């Protein structure tokens, strides 16, 4: 249908109160599985790549694989670089054809975060590329970024206002108490803070740490305006768990095509469950 950036996709989601799933893919199999899931449900999709995935596969190699897949899809697809702390890598991905990038300078003081985010936003200008930024620190491990418990800092409402006005970004991820990876206990999400930031934000908000949030939490955040929800760990579990399950049950089979089909079905199932929860079915 169309290879797009996140702008219209997320603005529409924000207005109509549903969210677009951003699934972290690691290779061809996972990318095609989430595209299949979104196509079957006629949903828009964000194919998300971590900086580690980009480094492992290669910028050009990954772009050459993903962009034609996005163009072939029957639904609108954006390709988004997740949590990148390295401005040079962000720029390389923009040059290679990513339609969207996240500069994560959230560990730096506000002024430095603003400076780096602005640099990326200016670089993306005129290239039809959307930019996501983050404020505060989201607990857990995402890629090479580790935020220990107790080290978290929720995004302050005042600082969010300053950051948004200074950077003019297209999507904003304020830390509100969600965490990357599996939740150890009940997540303590600051819905009031989310509401206040959403009201003052000129751009749609992003929820990180989607894996393991309860259905009612997703529903509440979406009703409050959350327009993009990131899912990574659940995809990794479906992929590795599916592989493990299949090979343990059939130790002597050695049939990669059947193994891939089994794993791909597991990833697709997880993506479909989330797309349904996010309310983006038939919104393509
Ligand atoms: P999870 O791994 O908790 O799903 O978080 C994904 C994420 O926020 C990626 O940026």
PDB file of C-alpha atoms and ligand atoms in Angstrom:
ATOM      1  CA  UNK A   1       0.000   0.000   0.000  1.00  0.00           C
ATOM      2  CA  UNK A   2       2.441   2.630   1.130  1.00  0.00           C
ATOM      3  CA  UNK A   3       5.772   3.158   2.771  1.00  0.00           C
ATOM      4  CA  UNK A   4       5.111   6.107   5.067  1.00  0.00           C
ATOM      5  CA  UNK A   5       6.528   7.980   8.035  1.00  0.00           C
ATOM      6  CA  UNK A   6       4.732   8.117  11.409  1.00  0.00           C
ATOM      7  CA  UNK A   7       3.211  11.590  11.157  1.00  0.00           C
ATOM      8  CA  UNK A   8      -0.224  11.016   9.648  1.00  0.00           C
ATOM      9  CA  UNK A   9      -0.414   7.530  11.083  1.00  0.00           C
ATOM     10  CA  UNK A  10      -0.004   8.746  14.660  1.00  0.00           C
ATOM     11  CA  UNK A  11      -1.992  11.953  14.324  1.00  0.00           C
ATOM     12  CA  UNK A  12      -4.971   9.931  13.088  1.00  0.00           C
ATOM     13  CA  UNK A  13      -4.522   7.401  15.900  1.00  0.00           C
ATOM     14  CA  UNK A  14      -4.377  10.172  18.493  1.00  0.00           C
ATOM     15  CA  UNK A  15      -7.517  11.812  17.131  1.00  0.00           C
ATOM     16  CA  UNK A  16      -9.524   8.607  16.811  1.00  0.00           C
ATOM     17  CA  UNK A  17      -8.210   7.105  20.068  1.00  0.00           C
ATOM     18  CA  UNK A  18      -6.466   3.929  19.008  1.00  0.00           C
ATOM     19  CA  UNK A  19      -2.742   3.122  18.988  1.00  0.00           C
ATOM     20  CA  UNK A  20      -0.372   1.847  16.319  1.00  0.00           C
ATOM     21  CA  UNK A  21       1.834  -1.074  17.391  1.00  0.00           C
ATOM     22  CA  UNK A  22       5.580  -0.563  16.918  1.00  0.00           C
ATOM     23  CA  UNK A  23       7.079  -4.044  16.930  1.00  0.00           C
ATOM     24  CA  UNK A  24      10.829  -4.530  17.297  1.00  0.00           C
ATOM     25  CA  UNK A  25      11.872  -6.907  14.547  1.00  0.00           C
ATOM     26  CA  UNK A  26      15.278  -8.591  14.339  1.00  0.00           C
ATOM     27  CA  UNK A  27      15.378 -10.218  10.901  1.00  0.00           C
ATOM     28  CA  UNK A  28      13.362 -11.086   7.802  1.00  0.00           C
ATOM     29  CA  UNK A  29      11.207 -13.678   9.564  1.00  0.00           C
ATOM     30  CA  UNK A  30      10.046 -11.379  12.370  1.00  0.00           C
ATOM     31  CA  UNK A  31       9.511  -8.448   9.987  1.00  0.00           C
ATOM     32  CA  UNK A  32       7.368 -10.531   7.620  1.00  0.00           C
ATOM     33  CA  UNK A  33       5.451 -12.083  10.523  1.00  0.00           C
ATOM     34  CA  UNK A  34       4.368  -8.696  11.898  1.00  0.00           C
ATOM     35  CA  UNK A  35       3.535  -7.446   8.387  1.00  0.00           C
ATOM     36  CA  UNK A  36       1.372 -10.562   7.872  1.00  0.00           C
ATOM     37  CA  UNK A  37      -0.349  -9.896  11.216  1.00  0.00           C
ATOM     38  CA  UNK A  38      -1.083  -6.259  10.318  1.00  0.00           C
ATOM     39  CA  UNK A  39      -2.257  -7.185   6.812  1.00  0.00           C
ATOM     40  CA  UNK A  40      -4.646  -9.826   8.143  1.00  0.00           C
ATOM     41  CA  UNK A  41      -6.140  -7.244  10.497  1.00  0.00           C
ATOM     42  CA  UNK A  42      -5.945  -4.348   8.044  1.00  0.00           C
ATOM     43  CA  UNK A  43      -3.974  -2.278  10.536  1.00  0.00           C
ATOM     44  CA  UNK A  44      -1.247   0.349  10.093  1.00  0.00           C
ATOM     45  CA  UNK A  45       2.150  -0.848  11.316  1.00  0.00           C
ATOM     46  CA  UNK A  46       5.475   0.445  12.581  1.00  0.00           C
ATOM     47  CA  UNK A  47       8.417  -1.882  11.909  1.00  0.00           C
ATOM     48  CA  UNK A  48      10.873  -0.951  14.610  1.00  0.00           C
ATOM     49  CA  UNK A  49      14.603  -1.669  14.517  1.00  0.00           C
ATOM     50  CA  UNK A  50      16.868  -1.367  17.545  1.00  0.00           C
ATOM     51  CA  UNK A  51      20.304   0.177  17.090  1.00  0.00           C
ATOM     52  CA  UNK A  52      21.860  -3.249  17.847  1.00  0.00           C
ATOM     53  CA  UNK A  53      19.851  -4.902  15.084  1.00  0.00           C
ATOM     54  CA  UNK A  54      20.975  -2.184  12.681  1.00  0.00           C
ATOM     55  CA  UNK A  55      24.612  -2.651  13.718  1.00  0.00           C
ATOM     56  CA  UNK A  56      24.449  -6.441  13.477  1.00  0.00           C
ATOM     57  CA  UNK A  57      22.796  -6.602  10.048  1.00  0.00           C
ATOM     58  CA  UNK A  58      24.251  -3.396   8.609  1.00  0.00           C
ATOM     59  CA  UNK A  59      22.520  -0.100   7.757  1.00  0.00           C
ATOM     60  CA  UNK A  60      22.351  -0.630   4.000  1.00  0.00           C
ATOM     61  CA  UNK A  61      21.640  -4.354   4.226  1.00  0.00           C
ATOM     62  CA  UNK A  62      18.715  -3.788   6.597  1.00  0.00           C
ATOM     63  CA  UNK A  63      17.316  -0.902   4.534  1.00  0.00           C
ATOM     64  CA  UNK A  64      17.598  -2.998   1.355  1.00  0.00           C
ATOM     65  CA  UNK A  65      15.630  -5.759   3.048  1.00  0.00           C
ATOM     66  CA  UNK A  66      12.965  -3.750   4.909  1.00  0.00           C
ATOM     67  CA  UNK A  67      12.033  -0.952   2.510  1.00  0.00           C
ATOM     68  CA  UNK A  68      10.845  -3.274  -0.304  1.00  0.00           C
ATOM     69  CA  UNK A  69       8.914  -5.305   2.305  1.00  0.00           C
ATOM     70  CA  UNK A  70       7.187  -2.121   3.505  1.00  0.00           C
ATOM     71  CA  UNK A  71       6.429  -1.067  -0.079  1.00  0.00           C
ATOM     72  CA  UNK A  72       4.952  -4.483  -0.907  1.00  0.00           C
ATOM     73  CA  UNK A  73       2.689  -4.517   2.153  1.00  0.00           C
ATOM     74  CA  UNK A  74      -1.064  -4.003   1.719  1.00  0.00           C
ATOM     75  CA  UNK A  75      -1.162  -1.650   4.690  1.00  0.00           C
ATOM     76  CA  UNK A  76       0.719   1.585   5.543  1.00  0.00           C
ATOM     77  CA  UNK A  77       4.097   0.716   7.077  1.00  0.00           C
ATOM     78  CA  UNK A  78       6.670   3.000   8.714  1.00  0.00           C
ATOM     79  CA  UNK A  79      10.221   1.876   9.448  1.00  0.00           C
ATOM     80  CA  UNK A  80      11.433   3.381  12.685  1.00  0.00           C
ATOM     81  CA  UNK A  81      14.830   3.381  14.407  1.00  0.00           C
ATOM     82  CA  UNK A  82      14.267   2.757  18.138  1.00  0.00           C
ATOM     83  CA  UNK A  83      16.306   4.257  21.038  1.00  0.00           C
ATOM     84  CA  UNK A  84      19.411   5.430  19.270  1.00  0.00           C
ATOM     85  CA  UNK A  85      21.941   7.297  21.390  1.00  0.00           C
ATOM     86  CA  UNK A  86      24.408   7.713  18.528  1.00  0.00           C
ATOM     87  CA  UNK A  87      23.612  10.755  16.355  1.00  0.00           C
ATOM     88  CA  UNK A  88      25.882   9.544  13.556  1.00  0.00           C
ATOM     89  CA  UNK A  89      23.993   6.249  13.337  1.00  0.00           C
ATOM     90  CA  UNK A  90      20.679   8.133  13.343  1.00  0.00           C
ATOM     91  CA  UNK A  91      21.889  10.214  10.391  1.00  0.00           C
ATOM     92  CA  UNK A  92      23.102   7.107   8.525  1.00  0.00           C
ATOM     93  CA  UNK A  93      19.676   5.502   8.933  1.00  0.00           C
ATOM     94  CA  UNK A  94      17.966   8.674   7.662  1.00  0.00           C
ATOM     95  CA  UNK A  95      20.286   8.678   4.637  1.00  0.00           C
ATOM     96  CA  UNK A  96      19.647   4.963   4.025  1.00  0.00           C
ATOM     97  CA  UNK A  97      15.874   5.494   3.861  1.00  0.00           C
ATOM     98  CA  UNK A  98      14.366   4.899   7.322  1.00  0.00           C
ATOM     99  CA  UNK A  99      11.118   6.870   7.400  1.00  0.00           C
ATOM    100  CA  UNK A 100      11.366   7.572  11.118  1.00  0.00           C
ATOM    101  CA  UNK A 101      14.000   7.721  13.870  1.00  0.00           C
ATOM    102  CA  UNK A 102      14.250   8.074  17.628  1.00  0.00           C
ATOM    103  CA  UNK A 103      17.106  10.011  19.140  1.00  0.00           C
ATOM    104  CA  UNK A 104      17.398   8.928  22.754  1.00  0.00           C
ATOM    105  CA  UNK A 105      19.356  11.551  24.641  1.00  0.00           C
ATOM    106  CA  UNK A 106      17.160  11.101  27.710  1.00  0.00           C
ATOM    107  CA  UNK A 107      20.092  10.185  29.966  1.00  0.00           C
ATOM    108  CA  UNK A 108      21.625  13.614  29.340  1.00  0.00           C
ATOM    109  CA  UNK A 109      20.674  16.886  31.040  1.00  0.00           C
ATOM    110  CA  UNK A 110      17.647  18.625  29.512  1.00  0.00           C
ATOM    111  CA  UNK A 111      19.677  21.192  27.576  1.00  0.00           C
ATOM    112  CA  UNK A 112      21.891  18.558  25.970  1.00  0.00           C
ATOM    113  CA  UNK A 113      18.855  16.367  25.219  1.00  0.00           C
ATOM    114  CA  UNK A 114      17.239  19.359  23.486  1.00  0.00           C
ATOM    115  CA  UNK A 115      20.438  20.111  21.550  1.00  0.00           C
ATOM    116  CA  UNK A 116      20.805  16.556  20.211  1.00  0.00           C
ATOM    117  CA  UNK A 117      17.107  16.187  19.447  1.00  0.00           C
ATOM    118  CA  UNK A 118      17.125  19.494  17.533  1.00  0.00           C
ATOM    119  CA  UNK A 119      20.169  18.409  15.563  1.00  0.00           C
ATOM    120  CA  UNK A 120      18.354  15.250  14.441  1.00  0.00           C
ATOM    121  CA  UNK A 121      15.120  17.121  13.730  1.00  0.00           C
ATOM    122  CA  UNK A 122      17.019  19.619  11.582  1.00  0.00           C
ATOM    123  CA  UNK A 123      18.798  16.799   9.736  1.00  0.00           C
ATOM    124  CA  UNK A 124      15.442  15.098   9.068  1.00  0.00           C
ATOM    125  CA  UNK A 125      13.891  18.348   7.797  1.00  0.00           C
ATOM    126  CA  UNK A 126      12.904  18.173   4.147  1.00  0.00           C
ATOM    127  CA  UNK A 127      13.571  14.419   4.016  1.00  0.00           C
ATOM    128  CA  UNK A 128      10.062  13.337   5.019  1.00  0.00           C
ATOM    129  CA  UNK A 129      11.408  11.587   8.110  1.00  0.00           C
ATOM    130  CA  UNK A 130       9.662  11.765  11.490  1.00  0.00           C
ATOM    131  CA  UNK A 131      11.567  12.116  14.765  1.00  0.00           C
ATOM    132  CA  UNK A 132      10.738  10.699  18.194  1.00  0.00           C
ATOM    133  CA  UNK A 133      12.353  11.989  21.380  1.00  0.00           C
ATOM    134  CA  UNK A 134      12.303  10.903  25.018  1.00  0.00           C
ATOM    135  CA  UNK A 135      12.336  12.634  28.364  1.00  0.00           C
ATOM    136  CA  UNK A 136      12.941  10.988  31.736  1.00  0.00           C
ATOM    137  CA  UNK A 137      14.377   7.515  32.126  1.00  0.00           C
ATOM    138  CA  UNK A 138      12.482   4.332  31.396  1.00  0.00           C
ATOM    139  CA  UNK A 139      13.570   1.497  33.708  1.00  0.00           C
ATOM    140  CA  UNK A 140      14.914  -1.772  32.332  1.00  0.00           C
ATOM    141  CA  UNK A 141      17.165  -2.820  29.489  1.00  0.00           C
ATOM    142  CA  UNK A 142      16.489  -1.792  25.918  1.00  0.00           C
ATOM    143  CA  UNK A 143      19.315  -2.528  23.568  1.00  0.00           C
ATOM    144  CA  UNK A 144      22.528  -1.313  25.214  1.00  0.00           C
ATOM    145  CA  UNK A 145      20.717   1.208  27.395  1.00  0.00           C
ATOM    146  CA  UNK A 146      20.338   0.104  31.006  1.00  0.00           C
ATOM    147  CA  UNK A 147      18.309   2.046  33.557  1.00  0.00           C
ATOM    148  CA  UNK A 148      18.399   0.474  37.020  1.00  0.00           C
ATOM    149  CA  UNK A 149      15.382   0.501  39.276  1.00  0.00           C
ATOM    150  CA  UNK A 150      15.498   3.565  41.521  1.00  0.00           C
ATOM    151  CA  UNK A 151      17.368   5.392  38.760  1.00  0.00           C
ATOM    152  CA  UNK A 152      14.154   6.107  36.952  1.00  0.00           C
ATOM    153  CA  UNK A 153      13.042   9.670  36.543  1.00  0.00           C
ATOM    154  CA  UNK A 154       9.525  10.303  35.374  1.00  0.00           C
ATOM    155  CA  UNK A 155       9.239  13.081  32.803  1.00  0.00           C
ATOM    156  CA  UNK A 156       8.311  16.339  34.516  1.00  0.00           C
ATOM    157  CA  UNK A 157       5.386  18.230  33.040  1.00  0.00           C
ATOM    158  CA  UNK A 158       7.294  21.527  32.982  1.00  0.00           C
ATOM    159  CA  UNK A 159      10.349  20.003  31.334  1.00  0.00           C
ATOM    160  CA  UNK A 160       8.159  18.208  28.796  1.00  0.00           C
ATOM    161  CA  UNK A 161       6.697  21.571  27.782  1.00  0.00           C
ATOM    162  CA  UNK A 162      10.154  23.108  27.393  1.00  0.00           C
ATOM    163  CA  UNK A 163      11.473  20.067  25.473  1.00  0.00           C
ATOM    164  CA  UNK A 164       8.506  19.920  23.100  1.00  0.00           C
ATOM    165  CA  UNK A 165       8.554  23.645  22.344  1.00  0.00           C
ATOM    166  CA  UNK A 166      12.297  23.653  21.745  1.00  0.00           C
ATOM    167  CA  UNK A 167      12.507  20.541  19.565  1.00  0.00           C
ATOM    168  CA  UNK A 168       9.284  20.454  17.524  1.00  0.00           C
ATOM    169  CA  UNK A 169       9.462  16.636  17.400  1.00  0.00           C
ATOM    170  CA  UNK A 170       6.829  14.419  15.755  1.00  0.00           C
ATOM    171  CA  UNK A 171       6.344  11.860  18.547  1.00  0.00           C
ATOM    172  CA  UNK A 172       7.159  12.113  22.241  1.00  0.00           C
ATOM    173  CA  UNK A 173       7.980   9.379  24.757  1.00  0.00           C
ATOM    174  CA  UNK A 174       7.726  10.747  28.309  1.00  0.00           C
ATOM    175  CA  UNK A 175       8.742   8.326  31.090  1.00  0.00           C
ATOM    176  CA  UNK A 176       5.531   7.663  33.035  1.00  0.00           C
ATOM    177  CA  UNK A 177       6.412   4.491  34.958  1.00  0.00           C
ATOM    178  CA  UNK A 178       6.374   1.810  32.256  1.00  0.00           C
ATOM    179  CA  UNK A 179       9.499  -0.349  31.949  1.00  0.00           C
ATOM    180  CA  UNK A 180      11.400  -2.222  29.258  1.00  0.00           C
ATOM    181  CA  UNK A 181      11.490  -6.014  29.639  1.00  0.00           C
ATOM    182  CA  UNK A 182       9.273  -8.105  31.893  1.00  0.00           C
ATOM    183  CA  UNK A 183       7.560  -6.398  34.841  1.00  0.00           C
ATOM    184  CA  UNK A 184       8.611  -7.814  38.197  1.00  0.00           C
ATOM    185  CA  UNK A 185       5.528  -6.556  40.002  1.00  0.00           C
ATOM    186  CA  UNK A 186       2.538  -4.357  39.269  1.00  0.00           C
ATOM    187  CA  UNK A 187       3.759  -1.387  37.173  1.00  0.00           C
ATOM    188  CA  UNK A 188       3.103   1.968  38.824  1.00  0.00           C
ATOM    189  CA  UNK A 189       1.977   4.133  35.966  1.00  0.00           C
ATOM    190  CA  UNK A 190       1.403   7.819  36.525  1.00  0.00           C
ATOM    191  CA  UNK A 191      -1.778   8.318  34.511  1.00  0.00           C
ATOM    192  CA  UNK A 192      -2.274  11.878  35.810  1.00  0.00           C
ATOM    193  CA  UNK A 193       1.162  12.891  34.570  1.00  0.00           C
ATOM    194  CA  UNK A 194       0.449  11.221  31.221  1.00  0.00           C
ATOM    195  CA  UNK A 195      -2.840  13.136  30.935  1.00  0.00           C
ATOM    196  CA  UNK A 196      -1.219  16.492  31.694  1.00  0.00           C
ATOM    197  CA  UNK A 197       1.625  15.916  29.232  1.00  0.00           C
ATOM    198  CA  UNK A 198      -0.759  14.674  26.548  1.00  0.00           C
ATOM    199  CA  UNK A 199      -2.867  17.823  26.877  1.00  0.00           C
ATOM    200  CA  UNK A 200       0.062  20.165  26.426  1.00  0.00           C
ATOM    201  CA  UNK A 201       1.794  18.111  23.726  1.00  0.00           C
ATOM    202  CA  UNK A 202       1.638  19.291  20.143  1.00  0.00           C
ATOM    203  CA  UNK A 203       2.600  15.796  18.943  1.00  0.00           C
ATOM    204  CA  UNK A 204       1.283  12.274  19.669  1.00  0.00           C
ATOM    205  CA  UNK A 205       2.655  10.394  22.694  1.00  0.00           C
ATOM    206  CA  UNK A 206       4.500   7.072  22.651  1.00  0.00           C
ATOM    207  CA  UNK A 207       4.301   4.351  25.290  1.00  0.00           C
ATOM    208  CA  UNK A 208       7.477   2.359  25.774  1.00  0.00           C
ATOM    209  CA  UNK A 209       7.698  -0.929  27.655  1.00  0.00           C
ATOM    210  CA  UNK A 210       4.504  -2.384  26.227  1.00  0.00           C
ATOM    211  CA  UNK A 211       5.267  -6.039  26.988  1.00  0.00           C
ATOM    212  CA  UNK A 212       3.334  -7.269  29.991  1.00  0.00           C
ATOM    213  CA  UNK A 213       1.000  -4.303  30.466  1.00  0.00           C
ATOM    214  CA  UNK A 214      -2.555  -5.400  31.252  1.00  0.00           C
ATOM    215  CA  UNK A 215      -5.324  -4.905  28.691  1.00  0.00           C
ATOM    216  CA  UNK A 216      -7.055  -2.307  30.867  1.00  0.00           C
ATOM    217  CA  UNK A 217      -3.805  -0.320  31.173  1.00  0.00           C
ATOM    218  CA  UNK A 218      -3.417  -0.262  27.383  1.00  0.00           C
ATOM    219  CA  UNK A 219      -7.042   0.796  27.017  1.00  0.00           C
ATOM    220  CA  UNK A 220      -6.683   3.587  29.562  1.00  0.00           C
ATOM    221  CA  UNK A 221      -3.465   4.950  28.021  1.00  0.00           C
ATOM    222  CA  UNK A 222      -5.000   4.839  24.536  1.00  0.00           C
ATOM    223  CA  UNK A 223      -8.164   6.592  25.747  1.00  0.00           C
ATOM    224  CA  UNK A 224      -5.892   9.293  27.184  1.00  0.00           C
ATOM    225  CA  UNK A 225      -4.237   9.750  23.786  1.00  0.00           C
ATOM    226  CA  UNK A 226      -1.334   7.258  23.633  1.00  0.00           C
ATOM    227  CA  UNK A 227      -0.886   6.758  19.889  1.00  0.00           C
ATOM    228  CA  UNK A 228       2.174   4.492  19.500  1.00  0.00           C
ATOM    229  CA  UNK A 229       2.914   1.488  21.687  1.00  0.00           C
ATOM    230  CA  UNK A 230       6.294  -0.262  21.593  1.00  0.00           C
ATOM    231  CA  UNK A 231       6.471  -4.044  21.867  1.00  0.00           C
ATOM    232  CA  UNK A 232       9.856  -5.718  21.874  1.00  0.00           C
ATOM    233  CA  UNK A 233      10.249  -8.359  24.600  1.00  0.00           C
ATOM    234  CA  UNK A 234       7.028 -10.160  23.641  1.00  0.00           C
ATOM    235  CA  UNK A 235       8.346 -10.552  20.080  1.00  0.00           C
ATOM    236  CA  UNK A 236      11.689 -11.862  21.339  1.00  0.00           C
ATOM    237  CA  UNK A 237       9.922 -14.371  23.606  1.00  0.00           C
ATOM    238  CA  UNK A 238       7.650 -15.563  20.789  1.00  0.00           C
ATOM    239  CA  UNK A 239      10.668 -15.950  18.495  1.00  0.00           C
ATOM    240  CA  UNK A 240      13.095 -17.679  20.885  1.00  0.00           C
ATOM    241  CA  UNK A 241      10.360 -19.560  22.731  1.00  0.00           C
ATOM    242  CA  UNK A 242       8.854 -20.822  19.475  1.00  0.00           C
ATOM    243  CA  UNK A 243      12.237 -22.021  18.276  1.00  0.00           C
ATOM    244  CA  UNK A 244      12.989 -23.726  21.533  1.00  0.00           C
ATOM    245  CA  UNK A 245       9.582 -25.396  21.761  1.00  0.00           C
ATOM    246  CA  UNK A 246       9.781 -26.717  18.197  1.00  0.00           C
ATOM    247  CA  UNK A 247      13.296 -28.114  18.415  1.00  0.00           C
ATOM    248  CA  UNK A 248      12.797 -29.661  21.861  1.00  0.00           C
ATOM    249  CA  UNK A 249       9.673 -31.445  20.617  1.00  0.00           C
ATOM    250  CA  UNK A 250      11.375 -32.619  17.394  1.00  0.00           C
ATOM    251  CA  UNK A 251      15.084 -32.998  18.172  1.00  0.00           C
ATOM    252  CA  UNK A 252      15.848 -35.137  15.112  1.00  0.00           C
ATOM    253  CA  UNK A 253      13.787 -33.297  12.498  1.00  0.00           C
ATOM    254  CA  UNK A 254      16.283 -30.682  11.199  1.00  0.00           C
ATOM    255  CA  UNK A 255      13.768 -29.048   8.876  1.00  0.00           C
ATOM    256  CA  UNK A 256      14.437 -25.288   8.843  1.00  0.00           C
ATOM    257  CA  UNK A 257      11.407 -24.416   6.706  1.00  0.00           C
ATOM    258  CA  UNK A 258       9.006 -26.104   9.114  1.00  0.00           C
ATOM    259  CA  UNK A 259      10.843 -24.545  12.059  1.00  0.00           C
ATOM    260  CA  UNK A 260      10.593 -21.073  10.482  1.00  0.00           C
ATOM    261  CA  UNK A 261       6.889 -21.545   9.786  1.00  0.00           C
ATOM    262  CA  UNK A 262       6.260 -22.533  13.409  1.00  0.00           C
ATOM    263  CA  UNK A 263       8.250 -19.570  14.774  1.00  0.00           C
ATOM    264  CA  UNK A 264       6.716 -17.150  12.303  1.00  0.00           C
ATOM    265  CA  UNK A 265       3.202 -18.255  13.340  1.00  0.00           C
ATOM    266  CA  UNK A 266       4.135 -17.670  16.993  1.00  0.00           C
ATOM    267  CA  UNK A 267       5.398 -14.129  16.265  1.00  0.00           C
ATOM    268  CA  UNK A 268       2.383 -13.361  14.090  1.00  0.00           C
ATOM    269  CA  UNK A 269      -0.009 -14.535  16.836  1.00  0.00           C
ATOM    270  CA  UNK A 270       1.596 -12.209  19.411  1.00  0.00           C
ATOM    271  CA  UNK A 271       1.533  -9.251  17.010  1.00  0.00           C
ATOM    272  CA  UNK A 272      -2.135  -9.874  16.206  1.00  0.00           C
ATOM    273  CA  UNK A 273      -3.072 -10.035  19.899  1.00  0.00           C
ATOM    274  CA  UNK A 274      -1.483  -6.629  20.464  1.00  0.00           C
ATOM    275  CA  UNK A 275      -2.945  -5.034  17.336  1.00  0.00           C
ATOM    276  CA  UNK A 276      -6.389  -6.145  18.511  1.00  0.00           C
ATOM    277  CA  UNK A 277      -5.790  -4.729  21.989  1.00  0.00           C
ATOM    278  CA  UNK A 278      -4.604  -1.427  20.513  1.00  0.00           C
ATOM    279  CA  UNK A 279      -7.815  -0.961  18.525  1.00  0.00           C
ATOM    280  CA  UNK A 280      -6.068  -0.414  15.180  1.00  0.00           C
ATOM    281  CA  UNK A 281      -7.922  -3.198  13.336  1.00  0.00           C
ATOM    282  CA  UNK A 282      -9.390  -1.892  10.037  1.00  0.00           C
ATOM    283  CA  UNK A 283      -7.658   1.504  10.440  1.00  0.00           C
ATOM    284  CA  UNK A 284      -5.182   0.973   7.574  1.00  0.00           C
TER     285      UNK A 284
HETATM  286  P1  LIG B   1       9.234  -4.015  25.845  1.00  0.00           P
HETATM  287  O1  LIG B   1      10.471  -4.793  25.562  1.00  0.00           O
HETATM  288  O2  LIG B   1       8.924  -3.965  27.306  1.00  0.00           O
HETATM  289  O3  LIG B   1       8.084  -4.490  25.028  1.00  0.00           O
HETATM  290  O4  LIG B   1       9.523  -2.497  25.462  1.00  0.00           O
HETATM  291  C1  LIG B   1       9.709  -2.189  24.122  1.00  0.00           C
HETATM  292  C2  LIG B   1      10.136  -0.792  23.938  1.00  0.00           C
HETATM  293  O5  LIG B   1       9.690   0.117  24.591  1.00  0.00           O
HETATM  294  C3  LIG B   1      11.109  -0.537  22.858  1.00  0.00           C
HETATM  295  O6  LIG B   1      11.494   0.780  22.786  1.00  0.00           O
END
